[in-house]
CSV table of C-alpha atoms and ligand atoms in Angstrom, one decimal:
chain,number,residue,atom,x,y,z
A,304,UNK,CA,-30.4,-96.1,48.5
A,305,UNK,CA,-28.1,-96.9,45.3
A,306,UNK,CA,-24.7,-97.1,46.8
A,307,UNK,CA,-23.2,-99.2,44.4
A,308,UNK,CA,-22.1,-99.3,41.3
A,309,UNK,CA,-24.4,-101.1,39.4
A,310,UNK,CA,-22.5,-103.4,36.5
A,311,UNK,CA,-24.0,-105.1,33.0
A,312,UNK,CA,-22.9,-106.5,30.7
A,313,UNK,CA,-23.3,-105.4,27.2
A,314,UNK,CA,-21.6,-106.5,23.8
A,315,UNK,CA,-19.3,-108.7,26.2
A,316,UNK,CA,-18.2,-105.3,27.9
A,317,UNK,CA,-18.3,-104.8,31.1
A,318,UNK,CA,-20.0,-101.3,31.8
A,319,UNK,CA,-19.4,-99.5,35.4
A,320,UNK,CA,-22.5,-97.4,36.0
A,321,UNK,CA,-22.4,-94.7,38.2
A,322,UNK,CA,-25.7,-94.4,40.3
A,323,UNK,CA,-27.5,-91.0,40.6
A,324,UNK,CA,-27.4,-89.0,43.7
A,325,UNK,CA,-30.5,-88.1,46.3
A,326,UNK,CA,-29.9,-85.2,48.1
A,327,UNK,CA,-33.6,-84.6,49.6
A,328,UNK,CA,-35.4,-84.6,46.3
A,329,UNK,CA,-33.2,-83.8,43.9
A,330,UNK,CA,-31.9,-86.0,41.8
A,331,UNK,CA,-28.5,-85.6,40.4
A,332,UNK,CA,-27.8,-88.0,37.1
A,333,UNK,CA,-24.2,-88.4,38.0
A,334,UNK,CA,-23.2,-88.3,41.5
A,335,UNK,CA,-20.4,-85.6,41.0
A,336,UNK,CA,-20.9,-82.2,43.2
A,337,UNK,CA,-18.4,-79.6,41.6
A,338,UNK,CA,-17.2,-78.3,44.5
A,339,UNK,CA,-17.5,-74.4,45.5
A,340,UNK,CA,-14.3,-72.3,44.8
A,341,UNK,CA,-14.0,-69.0,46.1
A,342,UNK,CA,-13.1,-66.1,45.7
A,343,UNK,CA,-14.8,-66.3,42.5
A,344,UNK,CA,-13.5,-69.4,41.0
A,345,UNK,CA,-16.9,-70.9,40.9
A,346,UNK,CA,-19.1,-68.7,39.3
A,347,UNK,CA,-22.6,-69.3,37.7
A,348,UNK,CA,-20.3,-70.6,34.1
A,349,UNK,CA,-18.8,-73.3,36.0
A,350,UNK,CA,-21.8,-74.0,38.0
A,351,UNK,CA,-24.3,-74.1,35.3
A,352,UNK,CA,-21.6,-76.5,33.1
A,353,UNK,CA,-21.6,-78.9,35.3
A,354,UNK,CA,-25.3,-79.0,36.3
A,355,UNK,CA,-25.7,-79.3,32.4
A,356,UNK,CA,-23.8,-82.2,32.3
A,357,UNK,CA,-25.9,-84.0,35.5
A,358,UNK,CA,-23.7,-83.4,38.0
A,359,UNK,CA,-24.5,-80.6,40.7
A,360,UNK,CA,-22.7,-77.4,40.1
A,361,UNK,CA,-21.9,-75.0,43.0
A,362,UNK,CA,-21.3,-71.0,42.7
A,363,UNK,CA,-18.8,-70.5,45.4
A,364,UNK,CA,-20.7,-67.6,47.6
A,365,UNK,CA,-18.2,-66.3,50.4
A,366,UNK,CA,-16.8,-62.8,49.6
A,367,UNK,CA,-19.6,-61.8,46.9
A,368,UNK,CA,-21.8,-59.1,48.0
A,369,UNK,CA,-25.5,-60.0,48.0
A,370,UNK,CA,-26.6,-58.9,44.9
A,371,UNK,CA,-23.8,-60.0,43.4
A,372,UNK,CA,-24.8,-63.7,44.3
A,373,UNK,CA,-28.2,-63.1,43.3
A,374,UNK,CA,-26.5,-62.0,39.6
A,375,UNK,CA,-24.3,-65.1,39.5
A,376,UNK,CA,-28.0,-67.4,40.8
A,377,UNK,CA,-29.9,-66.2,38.2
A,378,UNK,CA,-27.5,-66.7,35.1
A,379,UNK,CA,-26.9,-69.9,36.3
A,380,UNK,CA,-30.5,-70.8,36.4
A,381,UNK,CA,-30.3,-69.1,32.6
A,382,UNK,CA,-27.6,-71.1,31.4
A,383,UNK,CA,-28.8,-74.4,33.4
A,384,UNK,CA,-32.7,-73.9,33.1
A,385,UNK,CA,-33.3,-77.6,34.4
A,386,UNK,CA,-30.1,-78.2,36.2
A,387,UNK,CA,-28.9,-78.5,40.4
A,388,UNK,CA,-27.8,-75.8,41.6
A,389,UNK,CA,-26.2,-74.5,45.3
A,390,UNK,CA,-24.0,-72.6,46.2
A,391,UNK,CA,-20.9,-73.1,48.9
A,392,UNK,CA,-20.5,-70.5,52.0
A,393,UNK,CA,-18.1,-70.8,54.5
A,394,UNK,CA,-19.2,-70.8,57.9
A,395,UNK,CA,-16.1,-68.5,59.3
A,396,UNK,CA,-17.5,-65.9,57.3
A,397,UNK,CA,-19.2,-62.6,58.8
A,398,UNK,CA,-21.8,-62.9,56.0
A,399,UNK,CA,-22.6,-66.4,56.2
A,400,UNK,CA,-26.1,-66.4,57.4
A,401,UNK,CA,-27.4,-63.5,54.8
A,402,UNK,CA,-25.5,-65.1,51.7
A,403,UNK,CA,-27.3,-68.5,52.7
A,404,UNK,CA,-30.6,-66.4,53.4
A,405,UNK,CA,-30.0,-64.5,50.1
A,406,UNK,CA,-29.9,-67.5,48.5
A,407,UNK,CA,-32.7,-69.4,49.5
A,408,UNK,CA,-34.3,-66.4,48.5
A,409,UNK,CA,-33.4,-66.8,44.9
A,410,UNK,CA,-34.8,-70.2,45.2
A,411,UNK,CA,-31.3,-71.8,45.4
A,412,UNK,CA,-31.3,-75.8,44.8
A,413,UNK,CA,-29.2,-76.8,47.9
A,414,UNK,CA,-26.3,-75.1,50.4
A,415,UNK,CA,-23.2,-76.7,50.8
A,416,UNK,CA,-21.2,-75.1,54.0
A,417,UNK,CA,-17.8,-75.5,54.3
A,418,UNK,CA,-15.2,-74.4,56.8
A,419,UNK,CA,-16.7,-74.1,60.2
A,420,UNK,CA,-20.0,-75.6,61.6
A,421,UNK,CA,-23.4,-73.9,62.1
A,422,UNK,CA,-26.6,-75.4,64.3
A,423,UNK,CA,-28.4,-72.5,62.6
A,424,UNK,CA,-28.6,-73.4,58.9
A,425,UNK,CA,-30.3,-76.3,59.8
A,426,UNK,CA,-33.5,-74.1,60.6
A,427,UNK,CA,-33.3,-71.5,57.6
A,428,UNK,CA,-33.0,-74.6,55.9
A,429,UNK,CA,-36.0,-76.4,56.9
A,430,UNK,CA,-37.8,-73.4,56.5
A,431,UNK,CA,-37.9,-72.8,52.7
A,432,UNK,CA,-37.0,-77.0,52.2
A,433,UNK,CA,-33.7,-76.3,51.2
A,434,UNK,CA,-31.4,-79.1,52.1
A,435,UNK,CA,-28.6,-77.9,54.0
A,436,UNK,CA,-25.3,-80.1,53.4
A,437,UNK,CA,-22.4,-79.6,55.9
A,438,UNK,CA,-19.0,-80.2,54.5
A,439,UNK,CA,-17.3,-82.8,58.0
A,440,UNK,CA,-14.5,-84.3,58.7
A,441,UNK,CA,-15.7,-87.2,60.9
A,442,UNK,CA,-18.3,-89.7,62.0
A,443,UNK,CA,-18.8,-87.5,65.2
A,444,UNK,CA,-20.0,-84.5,63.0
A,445,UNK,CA,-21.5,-86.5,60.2
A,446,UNK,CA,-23.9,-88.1,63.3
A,447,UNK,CA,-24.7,-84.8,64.6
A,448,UNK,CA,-25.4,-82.6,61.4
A,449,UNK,CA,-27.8,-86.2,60.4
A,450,UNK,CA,-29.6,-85.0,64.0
A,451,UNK,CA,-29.8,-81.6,63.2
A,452,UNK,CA,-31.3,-82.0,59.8
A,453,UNK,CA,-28.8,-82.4,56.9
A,454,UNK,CA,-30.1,-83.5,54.0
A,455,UNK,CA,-26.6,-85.0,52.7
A,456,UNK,CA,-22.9,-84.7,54.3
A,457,UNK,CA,-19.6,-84.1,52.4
A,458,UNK,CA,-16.6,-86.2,53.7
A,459,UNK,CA,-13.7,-84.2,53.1
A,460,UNK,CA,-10.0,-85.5,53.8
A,461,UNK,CA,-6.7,-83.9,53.4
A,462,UNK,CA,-6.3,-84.4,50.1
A,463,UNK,CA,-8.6,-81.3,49.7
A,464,UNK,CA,-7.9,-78.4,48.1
A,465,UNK,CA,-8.5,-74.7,50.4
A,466,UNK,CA,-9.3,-75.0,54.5
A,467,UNK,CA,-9.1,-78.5,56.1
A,468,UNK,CA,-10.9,-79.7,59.2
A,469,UNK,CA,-8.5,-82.9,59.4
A,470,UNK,CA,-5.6,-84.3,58.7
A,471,UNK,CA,-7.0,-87.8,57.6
A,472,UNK,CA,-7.3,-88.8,54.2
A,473,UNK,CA,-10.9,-89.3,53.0
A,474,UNK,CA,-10.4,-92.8,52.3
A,475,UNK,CA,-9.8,-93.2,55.7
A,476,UNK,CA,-13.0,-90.9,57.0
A,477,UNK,CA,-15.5,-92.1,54.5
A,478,UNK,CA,-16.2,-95.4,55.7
A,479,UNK,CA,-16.3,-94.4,59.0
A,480,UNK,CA,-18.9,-91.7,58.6
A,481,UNK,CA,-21.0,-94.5,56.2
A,482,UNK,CA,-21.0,-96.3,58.9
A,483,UNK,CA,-22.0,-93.8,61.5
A,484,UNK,CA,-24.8,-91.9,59.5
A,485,UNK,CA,-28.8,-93.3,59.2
A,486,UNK,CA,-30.2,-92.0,56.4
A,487,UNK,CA,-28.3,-89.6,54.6
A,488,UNK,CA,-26.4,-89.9,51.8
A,489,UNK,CA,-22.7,-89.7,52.3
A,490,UNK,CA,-20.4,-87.6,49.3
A,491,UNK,CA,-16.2,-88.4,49.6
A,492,UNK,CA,-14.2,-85.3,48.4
A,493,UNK,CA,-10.1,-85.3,48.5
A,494,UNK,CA,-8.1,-86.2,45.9
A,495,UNK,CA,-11.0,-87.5,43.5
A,496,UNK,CA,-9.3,-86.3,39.7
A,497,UNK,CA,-10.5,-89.4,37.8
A,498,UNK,CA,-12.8,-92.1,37.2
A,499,UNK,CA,-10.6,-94.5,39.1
A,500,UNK,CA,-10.8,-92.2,42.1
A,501,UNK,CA,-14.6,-92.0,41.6
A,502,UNK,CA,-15.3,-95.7,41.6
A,503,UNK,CA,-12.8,-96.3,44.8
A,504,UNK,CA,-14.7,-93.7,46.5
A,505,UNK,CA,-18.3,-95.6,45.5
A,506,UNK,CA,-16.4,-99.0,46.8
A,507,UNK,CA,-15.9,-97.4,50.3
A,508,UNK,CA,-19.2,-96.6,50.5
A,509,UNK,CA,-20.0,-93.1,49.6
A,510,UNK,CA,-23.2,-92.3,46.9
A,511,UNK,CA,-21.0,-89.5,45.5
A,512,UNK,CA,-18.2,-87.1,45.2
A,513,UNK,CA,-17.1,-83.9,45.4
A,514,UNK,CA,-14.4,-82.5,43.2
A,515,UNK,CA,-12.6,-79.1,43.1
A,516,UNK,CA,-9.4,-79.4,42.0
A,517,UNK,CA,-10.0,-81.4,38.5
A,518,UNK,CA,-12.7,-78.2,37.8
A,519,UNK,CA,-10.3,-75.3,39.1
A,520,UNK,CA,-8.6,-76.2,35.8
A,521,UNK,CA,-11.8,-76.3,33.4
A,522,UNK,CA,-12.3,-73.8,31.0
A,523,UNK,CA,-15.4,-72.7,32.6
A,524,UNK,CA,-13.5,-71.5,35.7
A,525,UNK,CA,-13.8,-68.1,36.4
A,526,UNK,CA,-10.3,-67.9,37.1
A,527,UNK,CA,-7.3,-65.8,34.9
A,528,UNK,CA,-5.6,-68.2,32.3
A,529,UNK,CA,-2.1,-67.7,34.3
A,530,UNK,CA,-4.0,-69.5,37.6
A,531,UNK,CA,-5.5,-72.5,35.1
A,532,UNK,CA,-1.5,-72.3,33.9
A,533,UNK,CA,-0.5,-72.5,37.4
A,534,UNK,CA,-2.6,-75.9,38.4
A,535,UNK,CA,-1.0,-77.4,35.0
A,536,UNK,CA,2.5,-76.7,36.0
A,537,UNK,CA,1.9,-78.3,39.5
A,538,UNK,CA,3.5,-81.7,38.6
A,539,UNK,CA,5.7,-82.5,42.0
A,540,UNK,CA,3.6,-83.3,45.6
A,541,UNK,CA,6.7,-80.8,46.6
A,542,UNK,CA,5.0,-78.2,44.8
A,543,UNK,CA,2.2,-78.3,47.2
A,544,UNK,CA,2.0,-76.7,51.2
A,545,UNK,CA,-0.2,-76.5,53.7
A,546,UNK,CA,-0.4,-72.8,55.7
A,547,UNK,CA,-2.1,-71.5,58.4
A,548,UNK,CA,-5.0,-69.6,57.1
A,549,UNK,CA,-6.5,-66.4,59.2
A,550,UNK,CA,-9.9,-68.5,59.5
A,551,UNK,CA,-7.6,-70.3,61.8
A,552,UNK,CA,-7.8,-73.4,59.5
A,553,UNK,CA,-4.6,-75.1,57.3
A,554,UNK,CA,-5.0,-74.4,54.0
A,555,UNK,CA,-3.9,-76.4,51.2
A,556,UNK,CA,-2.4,-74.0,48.3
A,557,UNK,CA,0.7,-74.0,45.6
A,558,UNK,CA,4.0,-72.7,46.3
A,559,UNK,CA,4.6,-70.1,45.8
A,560,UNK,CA,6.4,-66.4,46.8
A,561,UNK,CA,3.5,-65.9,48.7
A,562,UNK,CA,2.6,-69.0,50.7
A,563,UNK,CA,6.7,-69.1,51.4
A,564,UNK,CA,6.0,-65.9,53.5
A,565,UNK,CA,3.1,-67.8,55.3
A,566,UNK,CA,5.6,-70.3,55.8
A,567,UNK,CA,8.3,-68.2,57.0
A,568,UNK,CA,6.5,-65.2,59.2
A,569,UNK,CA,6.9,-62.9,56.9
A,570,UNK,CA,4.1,-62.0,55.1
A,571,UNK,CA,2.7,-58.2,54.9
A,572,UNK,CA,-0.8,-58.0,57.4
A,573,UNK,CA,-4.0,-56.6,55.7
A,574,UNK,CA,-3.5,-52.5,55.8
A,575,UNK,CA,-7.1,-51.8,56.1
A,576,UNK,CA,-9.7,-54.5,57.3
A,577,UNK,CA,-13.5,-54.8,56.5
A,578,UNK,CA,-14.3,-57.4,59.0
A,579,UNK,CA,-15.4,-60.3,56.1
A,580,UNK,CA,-14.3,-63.1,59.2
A,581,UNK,CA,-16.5,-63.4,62.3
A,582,UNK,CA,-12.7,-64.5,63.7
A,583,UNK,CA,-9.7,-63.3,62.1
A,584,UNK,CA,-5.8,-63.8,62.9
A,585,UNK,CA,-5.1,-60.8,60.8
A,586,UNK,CA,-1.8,-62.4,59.5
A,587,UNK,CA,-3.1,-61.7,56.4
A,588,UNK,CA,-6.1,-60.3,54.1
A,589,UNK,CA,-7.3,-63.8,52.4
A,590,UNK,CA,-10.0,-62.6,50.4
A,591,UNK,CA,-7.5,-60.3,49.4
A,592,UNK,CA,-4.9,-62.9,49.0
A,593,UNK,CA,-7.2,-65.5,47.0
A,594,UNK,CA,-8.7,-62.8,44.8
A,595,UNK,CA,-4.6,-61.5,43.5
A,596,UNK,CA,-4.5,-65.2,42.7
A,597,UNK,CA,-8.1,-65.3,40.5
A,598,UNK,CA,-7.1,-62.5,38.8
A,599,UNK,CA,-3.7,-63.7,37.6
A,600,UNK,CA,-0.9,-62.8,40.1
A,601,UNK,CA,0.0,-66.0,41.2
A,602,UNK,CA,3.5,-65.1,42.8
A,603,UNK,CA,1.6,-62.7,45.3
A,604,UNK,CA,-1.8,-64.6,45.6
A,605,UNK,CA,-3.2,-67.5,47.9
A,606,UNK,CA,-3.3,-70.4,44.7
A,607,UNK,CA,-5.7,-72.6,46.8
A,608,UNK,CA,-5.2,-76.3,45.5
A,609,UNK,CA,-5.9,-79.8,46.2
A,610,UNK,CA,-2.5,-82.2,46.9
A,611,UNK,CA,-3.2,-84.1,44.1
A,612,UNK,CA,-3.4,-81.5,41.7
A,613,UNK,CA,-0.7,-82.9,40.0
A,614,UNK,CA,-2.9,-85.5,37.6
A,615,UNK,CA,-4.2,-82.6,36.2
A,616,UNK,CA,-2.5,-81.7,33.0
A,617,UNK,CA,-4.5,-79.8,30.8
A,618,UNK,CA,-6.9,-77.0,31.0
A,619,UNK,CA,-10.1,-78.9,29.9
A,620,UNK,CA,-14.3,-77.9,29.4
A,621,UNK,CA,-16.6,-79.4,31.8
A,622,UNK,CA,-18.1,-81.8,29.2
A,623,UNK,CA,-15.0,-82.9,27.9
A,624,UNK,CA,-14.1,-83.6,31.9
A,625,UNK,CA,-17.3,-85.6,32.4
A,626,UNK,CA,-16.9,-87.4,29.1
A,627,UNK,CA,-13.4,-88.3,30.2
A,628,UNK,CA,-14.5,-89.5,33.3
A,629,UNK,CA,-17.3,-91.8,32.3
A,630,UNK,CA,-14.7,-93.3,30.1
A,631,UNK,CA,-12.2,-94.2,32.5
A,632,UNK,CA,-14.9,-95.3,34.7
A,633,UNK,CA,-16.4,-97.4,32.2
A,634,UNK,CA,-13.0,-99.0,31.4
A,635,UNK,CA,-12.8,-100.0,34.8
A,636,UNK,CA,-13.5,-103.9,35.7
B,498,FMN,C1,-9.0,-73.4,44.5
B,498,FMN,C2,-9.9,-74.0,45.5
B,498,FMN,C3,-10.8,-73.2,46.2
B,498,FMN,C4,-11.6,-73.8,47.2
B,498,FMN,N1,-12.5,-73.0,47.9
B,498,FMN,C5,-13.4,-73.5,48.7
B,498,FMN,C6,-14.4,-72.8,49.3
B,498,FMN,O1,-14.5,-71.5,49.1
B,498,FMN,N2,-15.3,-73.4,50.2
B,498,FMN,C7,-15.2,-74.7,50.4
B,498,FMN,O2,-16.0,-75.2,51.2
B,498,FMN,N3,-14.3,-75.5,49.8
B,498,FMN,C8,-13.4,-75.0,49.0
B,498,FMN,N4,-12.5,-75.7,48.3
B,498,FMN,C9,-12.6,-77.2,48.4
B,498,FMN,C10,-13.4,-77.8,47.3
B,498,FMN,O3,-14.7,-77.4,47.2
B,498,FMN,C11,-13.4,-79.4,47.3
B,498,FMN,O4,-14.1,-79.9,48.4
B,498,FMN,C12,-12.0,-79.9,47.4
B,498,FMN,O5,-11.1,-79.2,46.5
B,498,FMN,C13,-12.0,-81.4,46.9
B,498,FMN,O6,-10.7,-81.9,46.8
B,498,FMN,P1,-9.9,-82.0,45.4
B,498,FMN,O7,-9.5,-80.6,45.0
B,498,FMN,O8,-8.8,-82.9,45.6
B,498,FMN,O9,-10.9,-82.5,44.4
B,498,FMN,C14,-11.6,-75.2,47.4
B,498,FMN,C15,-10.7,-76.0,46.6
B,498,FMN,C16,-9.9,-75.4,45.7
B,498,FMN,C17,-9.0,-76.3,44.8
């Protein structure tokens, strides 16, 4: 497997290359997974611009109905006839095993799922031949979704925007699962913004990356223009916190009025309750909280971020981002 970065020489430059990514038999041109946003950050737009661009582009499943997934499947598939395309579902939720199921159904590329752990994918999985990509958090995990049938894992640390399983940094993780897993190919996600970040990830090891935070504030995102704002104005590590989500995960969000009554005890619980967690602290509604956020109130929504947000300063369109990216890993000796 290409793990490294391969580097020529041309007009007395030296050119970084990234490698492509093999995930089962796809074949990704550039090894970057957009990560899956929810609730309805990353929507077939996002997905499809980044799949256009090579990368693999994920529609962010938990909290959509079914047909709604199946909607936001098919115009990706319309506005990335040739791309990759998965979608992201979070374990914790009620509806986990029909939005995967619903998916395959639609013919879906690959399933990335995150928060939580599931023996049970692996078999819907093998299946239809979808490859089934469980987001970890160590060796241990890595070693055992590899047994179970994963046809990739994502290392994610706690740089990572949303739920996190550890409190490691990825740089830290990343070698460790390398170094634990067979086969597989291993994809580092936590504070990856740039092309630097990209490379050192490729040096420790990993064949690719996953990156939310540097596409929560793309054009494409489905999110209102005050959120994008939002991610842009998040210049201080201050400005970053981690709660305790109802999953019963941390979460890593913005301050804001709403994550300081996380913080404090004093936030409202849900008034009415349609089971969307198969366990729930009922501290608060998230779906409810995350979606206030996507639709612009960001002083009473959940603002889900990653803690190094703060390298982001401009609201930017996917190809622009990869273009940037290449660049700055190109420049890089
Ligand atoms: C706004 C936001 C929402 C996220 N939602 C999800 C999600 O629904 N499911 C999931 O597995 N990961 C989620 N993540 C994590 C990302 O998919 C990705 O792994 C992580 O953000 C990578 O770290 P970075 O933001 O530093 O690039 C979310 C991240 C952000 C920033």
């Amino acid at each position: 497997m290409a793990t490294l970065l391969s580097v020529c020489t041309q007009q007395e430059e030296l050119i970084v290359k990234l490698p492509e990514l093999r995930i089962g038999n796809l074949v990704a041109k550039v090894p970057i997974i957009q990560g899956g946003m929810a609730i309805r950050l990353s929507t077939a737009r996002l997905a499809a611009a980044v799949a256009n661009e090579g990368g693999i582009g994920l529609i962010a499943a938990s909290g959509m109905p079914f047909d709604e997934l199946r909607y936001e499947i098919r115009l990706a598939r319309k506005l990335s006839p040739t791309g990759i395309i998965g979608i992201n579902a979070m374990v914790a939720a009620t509806q986990f095993a029909g939005l995967v199921r619903t998916a395959i159904e639609e013919g879906i590329d690959l399933v990335v799922a995150g928060a939580g752990f599931s023996r049970d994918m692996f078999g819907m999985g093998r299946e239809s031949g979808t490859p089934i990509v469980p987001i970890v958090s160590s060796a241990k995990l890595a070693r055992i979704s590899e047994g179970l049938g994963a046809s990739a894992v994502i290392v994610e640390g706690s740089e990572a925007g949303g739920h996190l399983g550890t409190n490691r940094s990825s740089r830290e993780i990343v070698p460790e699962v390398v170094a634990a897993v067979k086969k597989i190919p291993v994809i580092g996600a936590g504070g990856v913004l740039d092309g630097k970040d990209i490379v050192d990830m490729l040096r420790l090891g990993a064949n690719g990356v996953q990156m939310g935070s540097r596409f929560a504030a793309s054009v494409e995102c489905n999110a209102s223009d005050e959120l994008k704002k939002m991610y842009v104005r998040a210049t201080d590590p201050e400005d970053i916190v981690l709660i305790q989500s109802p999953v019963g995960l941390p979460g890593q969000a913005i301050r804001n009025k709403f994550a300081e009554t996380v913080l404090d005890g004093t936030v409202p619980p849900p008034t009415e309750c349609d089971r969307c967690l198969k366990h729930c602290s009922h501290k608060f509604c998230i779906i409810k909280a995350l979606s206030r956020a996507q639709q612009g109130d960001v002083e009473t929504g959940l603002v889900f971020s990653g803690n190094n947000m703060r390298k982001v300063d401009e609201i930017l369109p996917v190809k622009e981002i990869f273009a940037r990216l290449k660049k700055q890993v190109a420049e890089i000796e």
